[in-house]
Short mmCIF file of C-alpha atoms in Angstrom, two decimals:
data_model
loop_
_atom_site.label_atom_id
_atom_site.label_comp_id
_atom_site.label_asym_id
_atom_site.label_seq_id
_atom_site.Cartn_x
_atom_site.Cartn_y
_atom_site.Cartn_z
CA MET A 1 8.05 -13.34 -27.69
CA THR A 2 5.79 -12.49 -24.81
CA ARG A 3 7.54 -10.58 -22.09
CA LEU A 4 5.45 -10.79 -18.97
CA CYS A 5 7.50 -8.26 -17.07
CA ALA A 6 8.30 -5.84 -19.85
CA PRO A 7 8.72 -2.33 -18.53
CA TYR A 8 6.50 0.33 -20.02
CA THR A 9 8.38 2.28 -22.66
CA SER A 10 7.12 5.63 -23.85
CA ARG A 11 6.23 6.00 -27.46
CA GLY A 12 7.57 9.07 -29.22
CA ARG A 13 10.87 9.25 -27.40
CA GLY A 14 11.26 12.93 -28.04
CA MET A 15 14.03 15.19 -26.86
CA ARG A 16 11.73 16.30 -24.05
CA LEU A 17 11.62 12.82 -22.53
CA ILE A 18 15.36 12.35 -22.82
CA LEU A 19 15.96 15.78 -21.30
CA TRP A 20 13.53 15.07 -18.45
CA ARG A 21 15.20 11.76 -17.67
CA VAL A 22 18.53 13.54 -17.43
CA VAL A 23 17.13 16.40 -15.32
CA SER A 24 15.02 14.19 -13.04
CA SER A 25 17.88 11.86 -12.25
CA THR A 26 20.33 14.65 -11.49
CA VAL A 27 19.34 18.25 -10.72
CA PHE A 28 15.72 17.54 -9.78
CA LYS A 29 16.81 15.01 -7.14
CA LEU A 30 19.04 17.57 -5.47
CA ILE A 31 16.34 20.18 -4.85
CA PRO A 32 15.84 20.32 -1.06
CA SER A 33 12.53 18.95 0.18
CA PRO A 34 10.98 22.25 1.40
CA ALA A 35 11.90 24.13 -1.82
CA TYR A 36 8.44 23.68 -3.33
CA THR A 37 8.69 26.71 -5.59
CA ILE A 38 11.84 25.58 -7.36
CA ARG A 39 10.54 22.05 -7.84
CA ARG A 40 7.24 23.38 -9.16
CA ALA A 41 9.07 25.70 -11.56
CA VAL A 42 11.10 22.81 -12.99
CA LEU A 43 7.98 20.68 -13.45
CA VAL A 44 6.04 23.57 -15.03
CA ALA A 45 8.95 24.12 -17.42
CA PHE A 46 8.44 20.51 -18.52
CA GLY A 47 4.75 21.12 -19.15
CA ALA A 48 3.09 20.17 -15.85
CA GLN A 49 -0.04 22.15 -14.99
CA LEU A 50 0.42 22.89 -11.32
CA ASP A 51 -1.46 25.40 -9.24
CA SER A 52 0.84 27.85 -7.48
CA THR A 53 -0.43 26.58 -4.11
CA SER A 54 0.32 22.92 -4.82
CA ARG A 55 3.21 21.24 -3.07
CA ILE A 56 5.43 18.39 -4.11
CA ARG A 57 7.93 17.20 -1.54
CA GLY A 58 11.42 15.86 -2.06
CA GLY A 59 12.19 12.39 -3.29
CA VAL A 60 9.09 12.30 -5.50
CA ARG A 61 9.71 10.56 -8.79
CA ILE A 62 7.60 11.66 -11.73
CA SER A 63 8.03 9.79 -15.00
CA GLU A 64 6.40 12.29 -17.39
CA PRO A 65 5.55 15.67 -15.84
CA TRP A 66 3.66 16.97 -18.91
CA ASN A 67 0.83 14.58 -18.01
CA LEU A 68 0.48 15.89 -14.46
CA ARG A 69 -2.23 18.35 -13.39
CA MET A 70 -2.67 19.50 -9.81
CA GLY A 71 -5.31 21.75 -8.27
CA ARG A 72 -5.26 24.21 -5.40
CA LYS A 73 -3.48 23.29 -2.16
CA SER A 74 -2.88 19.70 -3.18
CA SER A 75 0.28 17.98 -2.16
CA ILE A 76 2.33 14.91 -2.93
CA GLY A 77 4.31 13.48 -0.03
CA GLU A 78 7.89 12.51 0.28
CA GLY A 79 9.18 9.65 -1.85
CA ALA A 80 5.98 9.06 -3.81
CA THR A 81 6.31 7.51 -7.24
CA ILE A 82 4.16 8.98 -9.99
CA TRP A 83 4.21 7.03 -13.20
CA SER A 84 2.35 9.56 -15.30
CA HIS A 85 2.49 7.72 -18.60
CA ALA A 86 -1.09 8.86 -19.14
CA PRO A 87 -2.85 12.05 -17.97
CA LEU A 88 -3.03 12.24 -14.18
CA THR A 89 -5.46 14.79 -12.76
CA ILE A 90 -5.31 15.64 -9.07
CA GLY A 91 -8.07 17.88 -7.71
CA SER A 92 -7.96 20.57 -5.05
CA ARG A 93 -7.05 20.07 -1.38
CA THR A 94 -6.04 16.50 -2.15
CA VAL A 95 -3.17 14.85 -0.32
CA ILE A 96 -1.12 11.96 -1.64
CA SER A 97 0.97 10.80 1.30
CA GLN A 98 4.52 9.58 1.54
CA TYR A 99 5.72 6.57 -0.49
CA CYS A 100 2.50 6.23 -2.47
CA PHE A 101 2.61 4.71 -5.91
CA VAL A 102 0.38 6.18 -8.62
CA GLN A 103 0.75 4.07 -11.71
CA CYS A 104 -1.02 5.48 -14.78
CA ALA A 105 -0.69 2.24 -16.62
CA ALA A 106 -2.48 -1.06 -16.72
CA ARG A 107 -1.29 -4.46 -17.71
CA GLU A 108 -2.72 -7.07 -19.93
CA VAL A 109 -1.17 -10.44 -20.38
CA ASP A 110 1.64 -9.41 -22.67
CA GLN A 111 1.76 -5.65 -22.61
CA GLU A 112 1.42 -2.62 -20.46
CA TYR A 113 -0.40 0.41 -21.77
CA PRO A 114 -1.08 3.89 -20.43
CA LYS A 115 -4.35 4.55 -18.63
CA PRO A 116 -5.33 7.92 -17.14
CA ILE A 117 -6.14 8.40 -13.45
CA GLU A 118 -8.46 11.03 -12.05
CA ILE A 119 -8.22 11.96 -8.39
CA GLY A 120 -10.94 14.31 -7.14
CA ASP A 121 -11.07 17.08 -4.53
CA ASP A 122 -10.50 16.61 -0.76
CA VAL A 123 -9.10 13.12 -1.27
CA TRP A 124 -6.53 11.70 1.08
CA ILE A 125 -4.48 8.79 -0.18
CA ALA A 126 -2.59 7.64 2.88
CA ALA A 127 0.95 6.31 3.05
CA GLU A 128 2.26 3.58 0.74
CA SER A 129 -0.99 3.09 -1.15
CA VAL A 130 -1.06 2.04 -4.76
CA ILE A 131 -3.43 3.54 -7.34
CA VAL A 132 -3.73 1.34 -10.41
CA GLY A 133 -4.22 2.85 -13.88
CA GLY A 134 -7.72 3.57 -15.15
CA THR A 135 -9.26 4.17 -11.73
CA LYS A 136 -11.23 7.26 -10.76
CA VAL A 137 -10.98 8.34 -7.16
CA PRO A 138 -14.04 10.53 -6.53
CA ASN A 139 -14.24 13.56 -4.21
CA GLY A 140 -13.66 13.18 -0.49
CA VAL A 141 -12.43 9.60 -0.52
CA LEU A 142 -10.03 8.50 2.18
CA VAL A 143 -7.82 5.65 1.06
CA GLY A 144 -6.25 3.99 4.08
CA ALA A 145 -2.54 3.37 4.38
CA ARG A 146 -1.10 0.49 2.33
CA SER A 147 -4.27 0.04 0.27
CA VAL A 148 -4.43 -0.94 -3.37
CA VAL A 149 -7.09 0.95 -5.33
CA ARG A 150 -8.29 -1.03 -8.34
CA ASP A 151 -12.07 -0.80 -8.33
CA ALA A 152 -14.63 1.99 -8.16
CA ILE A 153 -15.08 3.70 -4.78
CA GLU A 154 -18.02 5.87 -3.74
CA SER A 155 -17.36 9.51 -2.93
CA TRP A 156 -16.94 10.64 0.72
CA THR A 157 -16.19 7.17 2.04
CA ILE A 158 -13.25 5.44 3.67
CA ALA A 159 -11.74 2.64 1.64
CA THR A 160 -8.96 0.42 2.93
CA GLY A 161 -7.33 -2.90 2.32
CA HIS A 162 -5.93 -4.86 -0.53
CA PRO A 163 -7.91 -4.52 -2.76
CA ALA A 164 -9.41 -1.32 -1.34
CA LYS A 165 -13.05 -1.73 -0.37
CA THR A 166 -15.47 0.89 0.85
CA ARG A 167 -15.70 0.38 4.62
CA ARG A 168 -17.78 3.27 5.92
CA GLU A 169 -18.77 6.84 5.32
CA ARG A 170 -16.16 9.50 6.01
CA PRO A 171 -17.11 11.85 8.85
CA TYR A 172 -16.47 15.39 7.73
CA GLN A 173 -17.36 18.73 9.26
CA GLY A 174 -17.30 21.02 6.30
CA PRO A 175 -18.80 21.61 2.91
CA LYS A 176 -18.61 18.54 0.75
CA SER A 177 -17.57 19.52 -2.75
CA MET B 1 -29.17 37.03 -11.65
CA ASN B 2 -26.53 39.68 -12.02
CA SER B 3 -23.30 37.94 -12.84
CA HIS B 4 -21.17 40.82 -11.52
CA GLU B 5 -22.54 40.42 -8.05
CA PRO B 6 -20.33 38.07 -6.01
CA ASN B 7 -22.04 34.97 -4.76
CA PRO B 8 -21.78 35.15 -0.96
CA ASN B 9 -22.27 31.40 -0.64
CA ALA B 10 -19.38 30.70 -2.97
CA VAL B 11 -17.02 32.94 -0.99
CA HIS B 12 -18.17 31.36 2.25
CA LEU B 13 -17.60 27.89 0.87
CA THR B 14 -14.09 28.72 -0.28
CA THR B 15 -13.02 30.10 3.07
CA ILE B 16 -14.33 27.07 4.93
CA ALA B 17 -12.95 24.52 2.53
CA GLU B 18 -9.54 26.17 2.34
CA PRO B 19 -8.41 27.33 5.75
CA PRO B 20 -5.06 29.15 5.75
CA ARG B 21 -2.02 26.93 5.63
CA LYS B 22 -0.22 27.06 8.93
CA SER B 23 2.91 25.05 9.46
CA PRO B 24 2.51 22.68 12.42
CA TRP B 25 6.24 22.96 13.13
CA SER B 26 7.90 25.55 15.33
CA MET B 27 10.97 27.40 14.09
CA LYS B 28 13.17 25.40 16.47
CA ALA B 29 11.82 22.12 15.15
CA LYS B 30 12.32 23.28 11.58
CA ILE B 31 15.97 24.18 12.20
CA LEU B 32 16.64 20.91 14.03
CA ARG B 33 14.99 18.94 11.25
CA LEU B 34 17.13 20.76 8.71
CA LEU B 35 20.26 19.96 10.74
CA TRP B 36 19.25 16.31 10.99
CA GLY B 37 18.49 16.22 7.26
CA VAL B 38 21.97 17.49 6.46
CA SER B 39 23.67 15.08 8.88
CA GLU B 40 21.57 12.26 7.52
CA ILE B 41 22.93 12.88 4.04
CA LEU B 42 26.52 13.56 5.14
CA LEU B 43 27.00 11.15 8.03
CA TRP B 44 24.19 8.61 8.31
CA LYS B 45 23.39 7.36 4.81
CA HIS B 46 26.91 6.54 3.74
CA SER B 47 28.28 5.30 7.04
CA PRO B 48 29.75 1.76 6.83
CA VAL B 49 27.23 -0.84 7.96
CA SER B 50 29.48 -2.15 10.74
CA LEU B 51 29.64 1.22 12.54
CA TRP B 52 26.57 0.55 14.71
CA GLY B 53 28.05 2.50 17.60
CA PHE B 54 28.62 5.58 15.46
CA ARG B 55 25.00 5.67 14.35
CA ARG B 56 23.82 5.13 17.93
CA ALA B 57 25.96 8.07 19.01
CA LEU B 58 24.67 10.22 16.16
CA LEU B 59 21.06 9.54 17.14
CA ARG B 60 21.85 10.29 20.78
CA VAL B 61 23.34 13.64 19.74
CA PHE B 62 19.97 14.44 18.18
CA GLY B 63 18.16 13.53 21.39
CA ALA B 64 17.09 9.95 20.72
CA LYS B 65 16.96 7.50 23.59
CA ILE B 66 18.97 4.52 22.42
CA GLY B 67 19.64 1.49 24.59
CA LYS B 68 22.59 -0.87 24.64
CA GLY B 69 23.35 -2.96 21.57
CA VAL B 70 20.78 -1.28 19.35
CA ARG B 71 21.49 -1.93 15.68
CA ILE B 72 20.16 0.39 13.01
CA HIS B 73 21.11 -0.06 9.38
CA PRO B 74 22.35 3.06 7.53
CA SER B 75 19.57 2.73 4.94
CA VAL B 76 16.93 3.19 7.66
CA LYS B 77 15.05 6.47 7.39
CA VAL B 78 14.50 8.22 10.71
CA ILE B 79 12.34 11.32 10.24
CA ILE B 80 12.75 12.90 13.68
CA PRO B 81 15.41 11.28 15.88
CA TRP B 82 14.43 13.05 19.12
CA HIS B 83 11.09 11.27 19.01
CA ILE B 84 12.45 7.73 19.08
CA ASP B 85 13.08 5.66 22.16
CA LEU B 86 14.65 2.27 21.44
CA ASP B 87 15.33 -0.05 24.35
CA ASP B 88 18.27 -2.49 24.62
CA GLY B 89 18.87 -4.91 21.77
CA VAL B 90 16.45 -3.45 19.24
CA VAL B 91 17.35 -4.23 15.62
CA VAL B 92 16.10 -2.10 12.74
CA HIS B 93 16.78 -3.69 9.38
CA GLU B 94 17.46 -2.27 5.92
CA ARG B 95 15.26 0.46 4.46
CA ALA B 96 12.82 0.48 7.34
CA ILE B 97 11.12 3.83 7.93
CA LEU B 98 10.72 5.24 11.41
CA TYR B 99 8.25 7.99 10.55
CA ALA B 100 8.51 9.48 14.01
CA LEU B 101 6.32 12.57 13.80
CA GLY B 102 4.98 11.39 17.16
CA GLN B 103 6.86 9.38 19.76
CA ILE B 104 7.96 5.88 18.77
CA LYS B 105 8.81 3.69 21.75
CA VAL B 106 10.22 0.24 21.14
CA GLY B 107 10.77 -2.35 23.85
CA LYS B 108 13.67 -4.71 24.48
CA ASN B 109 14.93 -7.11 21.79
CA THR B 110 12.27 -6.17 19.27
CA GLU B 111 13.15 -6.65 15.65
CA ILE B 112 11.88 -4.28 12.98
CA GLY B 113 12.19 -5.97 9.61
CA PRO B 114 13.37 -4.62 6.28
CA LEU B 115 11.10 -2.09 4.54
CA ALA B 116 8.87 -1.85 7.60
CA HIS B 117 7.03 1.47 8.03
CA ILE B 118 6.34 2.67 11.56
CA CYS B 119 4.08 5.62 10.76
CA ALA B 120 3.48 7.86 13.78
CA GLY B 121 1.68 10.64 11.99
CA THR B 122 -1.79 11.17 10.58
CA HIS B 123 -4.26 13.93 9.77
CA ASP B 124 -7.60 14.87 11.23
CA PHE B 125 -9.59 13.81 8.19
CA THR B 126 -12.91 14.95 9.65
CA SER B 127 -12.00 18.63 9.42
CA PRO B 128 -11.30 20.67 6.29
CA ALA B 129 -8.20 22.07 8.05
CA PHE B 130 -6.71 18.56 7.82
CA THR B 131 -4.66 19.15 10.96
CA LEU B 132 -1.50 17.10 11.38
CA LEU B 133 -1.81 14.71 14.31
CA ARG B 134 1.38 13.36 15.82
CA GLN B 135 0.17 10.22 17.52
CA PRO B 136 2.55 7.92 19.36
CA ILE B 137 3.32 4.28 18.62
CA THR B 138 4.38 1.90 21.36
CA ILE B 139 5.93 -1.42 20.43
CA GLY B 140 6.45 -3.88 23.26
CA SER B 141 9.45 -6.07 23.93
CA ASN B 142 10.26 -9.24 21.95
CA CYS B 143 8.06 -8.19 19.02
CA VAL B 144 8.92 -9.06 15.46
CA ILE B 145 7.76 -6.83 12.64
CA GLY B 146 8.22 -8.86 9.48
CA ILE B 147 9.34 -7.69 6.07
CA ALA B 148 7.50 -4.53 4.97
CA GLY B 149 5.18 -4.50 7.96
CA PHE B 150 3.14 -1.36 8.54
CA VAL B 151 2.16 0.03 11.92
CA ALA B 152 -0.48 2.76 11.92
CA PRO B 153 -0.41 5.75 14.30
CA ASP B 154 -1.83 5.51 17.83
CA VAL B 155 -1.26 1.74 17.94
CA THR B 156 0.27 -0.27 20.76
CA LEU B 157 1.84 -3.61 19.91
CA ALA B 158 1.80 -5.80 23.00
CA GLU B 159 4.75 -7.88 24.13
CA GLY B 160 5.70 -10.66 21.76
CA THR B 161 3.48 -9.55 18.86
CA VAL B 162 4.60 -10.93 15.52
CA LEU B 163 3.62 -9.28 12.25
CA GLU B 164 3.89 -11.50 9.20
CA PRO B 165 5.48 -10.01 6.08
CA ARG B 166 3.50 -7.12 4.53
CA CYS B 167 1.05 -7.14 7.42
CA ALA B 168 -0.53 -3.74 8.05
CA ILE B 169 -1.77 -3.23 11.58
CA TYR B 170 -4.24 -0.48 12.56
CA MET B 171 -5.43 -1.74 15.97
CA ASN B 172 -3.76 -2.58 19.27
CA THR B 173 -2.55 -6.15 19.39
CA ASP B 174 -2.75 -8.93 21.95
CA PRO B 175 0.43 -10.23 23.57
CA GLY B 176 2.22 -13.11 21.89
CA THR B 177 -0.06 -13.19 18.86
CA THR B 178 0.85 -13.44 15.19
CA TYR B 179 -0.93 -11.14 12.77
CA ILE B 180 -1.28 -11.50 9.03
CA GLY B 181 -2.78 -9.56 6.11
CA ASN B 182 -4.03 -6.06 5.41
CA PRO B 183 -5.79 -5.12 7.67
CA GLY B 184 -3.88 -7.37 10.05
CA LYS B 185 -5.77 -10.20 11.72
CA PRO B 186 -4.52 -12.68 14.32
CA VAL B 187 -3.40 -16.10 13.16
CA ALA B 188 -2.77 -18.05 16.34
CA ALA B 189 -1.27 -17.47 19.73
CA SER B 190 2.50 -17.72 19.74
CA SER B 191 4.44 -17.82 22.96
CA VAL B 192 6.91 -15.12 23.88
CA ASP B 193 9.49 -17.81 24.63
CA ALA B 194 9.48 -18.79 20.97
CA HIS B 195 11.40 -15.63 20.13
CA VAL B 196 14.60 -16.41 21.92
CA SER B 197 16.15 -16.43 18.46
CA THR B 198 15.43 -12.70 18.24
CA GLU B 199 17.65 -12.05 21.22
CA ALA B 200 20.37 -14.13 19.60
CA VAL B 201 20.22 -11.91 16.52
CA ALA B 202 20.18 -8.76 18.59
CA SER B 203 23.14 -9.53 20.81
#
């Protein structure tokens, strides 16, 4: 039977996944928002590769932390949802704002399968945007609030809308990585 | 090239690209935000829906300007209460987010729909320091922000503006106009008188 709205289920339901689901729905939720170090330590214990200067705020839901990599001084805002079913790489100085949805999965007619996402350096993904699986967000891109990123975007541009389209170049006074 | 010699350009680049992290919040603001965060969990979130007056009083304690008959649902997320100014008869529906890093001023009898996001905070994306900007949002009277509407920082919604569901608005709006889509565009002029029903809901 074809289930059009079947939720993605992880293959290899190891002890790690079960343990993470228990921890993430209980203890992890209770860590106060500014306690970045504790939250980072929990995620690192579950195999996330996080730089010691990265920040993840409270209310962030991460489905599989062992797929998450974050560079220097990057941050994930309050209440973002990270479905890291596939490797998710976040570069340095990148900001993912509050209530964003990063979904490392893509859907075909009858099934959903994991697809990695790469987010470059100096990227800002503004509030409530959605990043669809399989996309690469190059360096310096500014994704406007409430955008849906599905297609390729050029680096150092501003992309907004649904679907996100490159609108103009991003003004930036600094070295472009 | 001698690999032991530090590359001066590389050092220079790092210092420019990564300015020191300075918190934009004063100690007083941090303590107040912590206090509000605790009261939000203990008093706000789980308060019975019908206790509109209690939530109004709680916001006033934290320095919000709340008019008469304002109704805010307990599932609404208010980031900084002392930055909001709601005039008489404003209704804020379920799970709306008042992201009041800057001032949010809402006029009489305006209705903010469920899941709406009033986002009064942005960053200076032209500088590597990525400074937090707390820009105000002004919403006029008799406006309707539909389900899951989004209002960007530094935007003024004129009197009687209507945002269709999921409309995201980044520019100032014209009075009595309906907007649709992302980015929001005007549909057709709608008269302010057409929103008498809003007042009925608010009273």
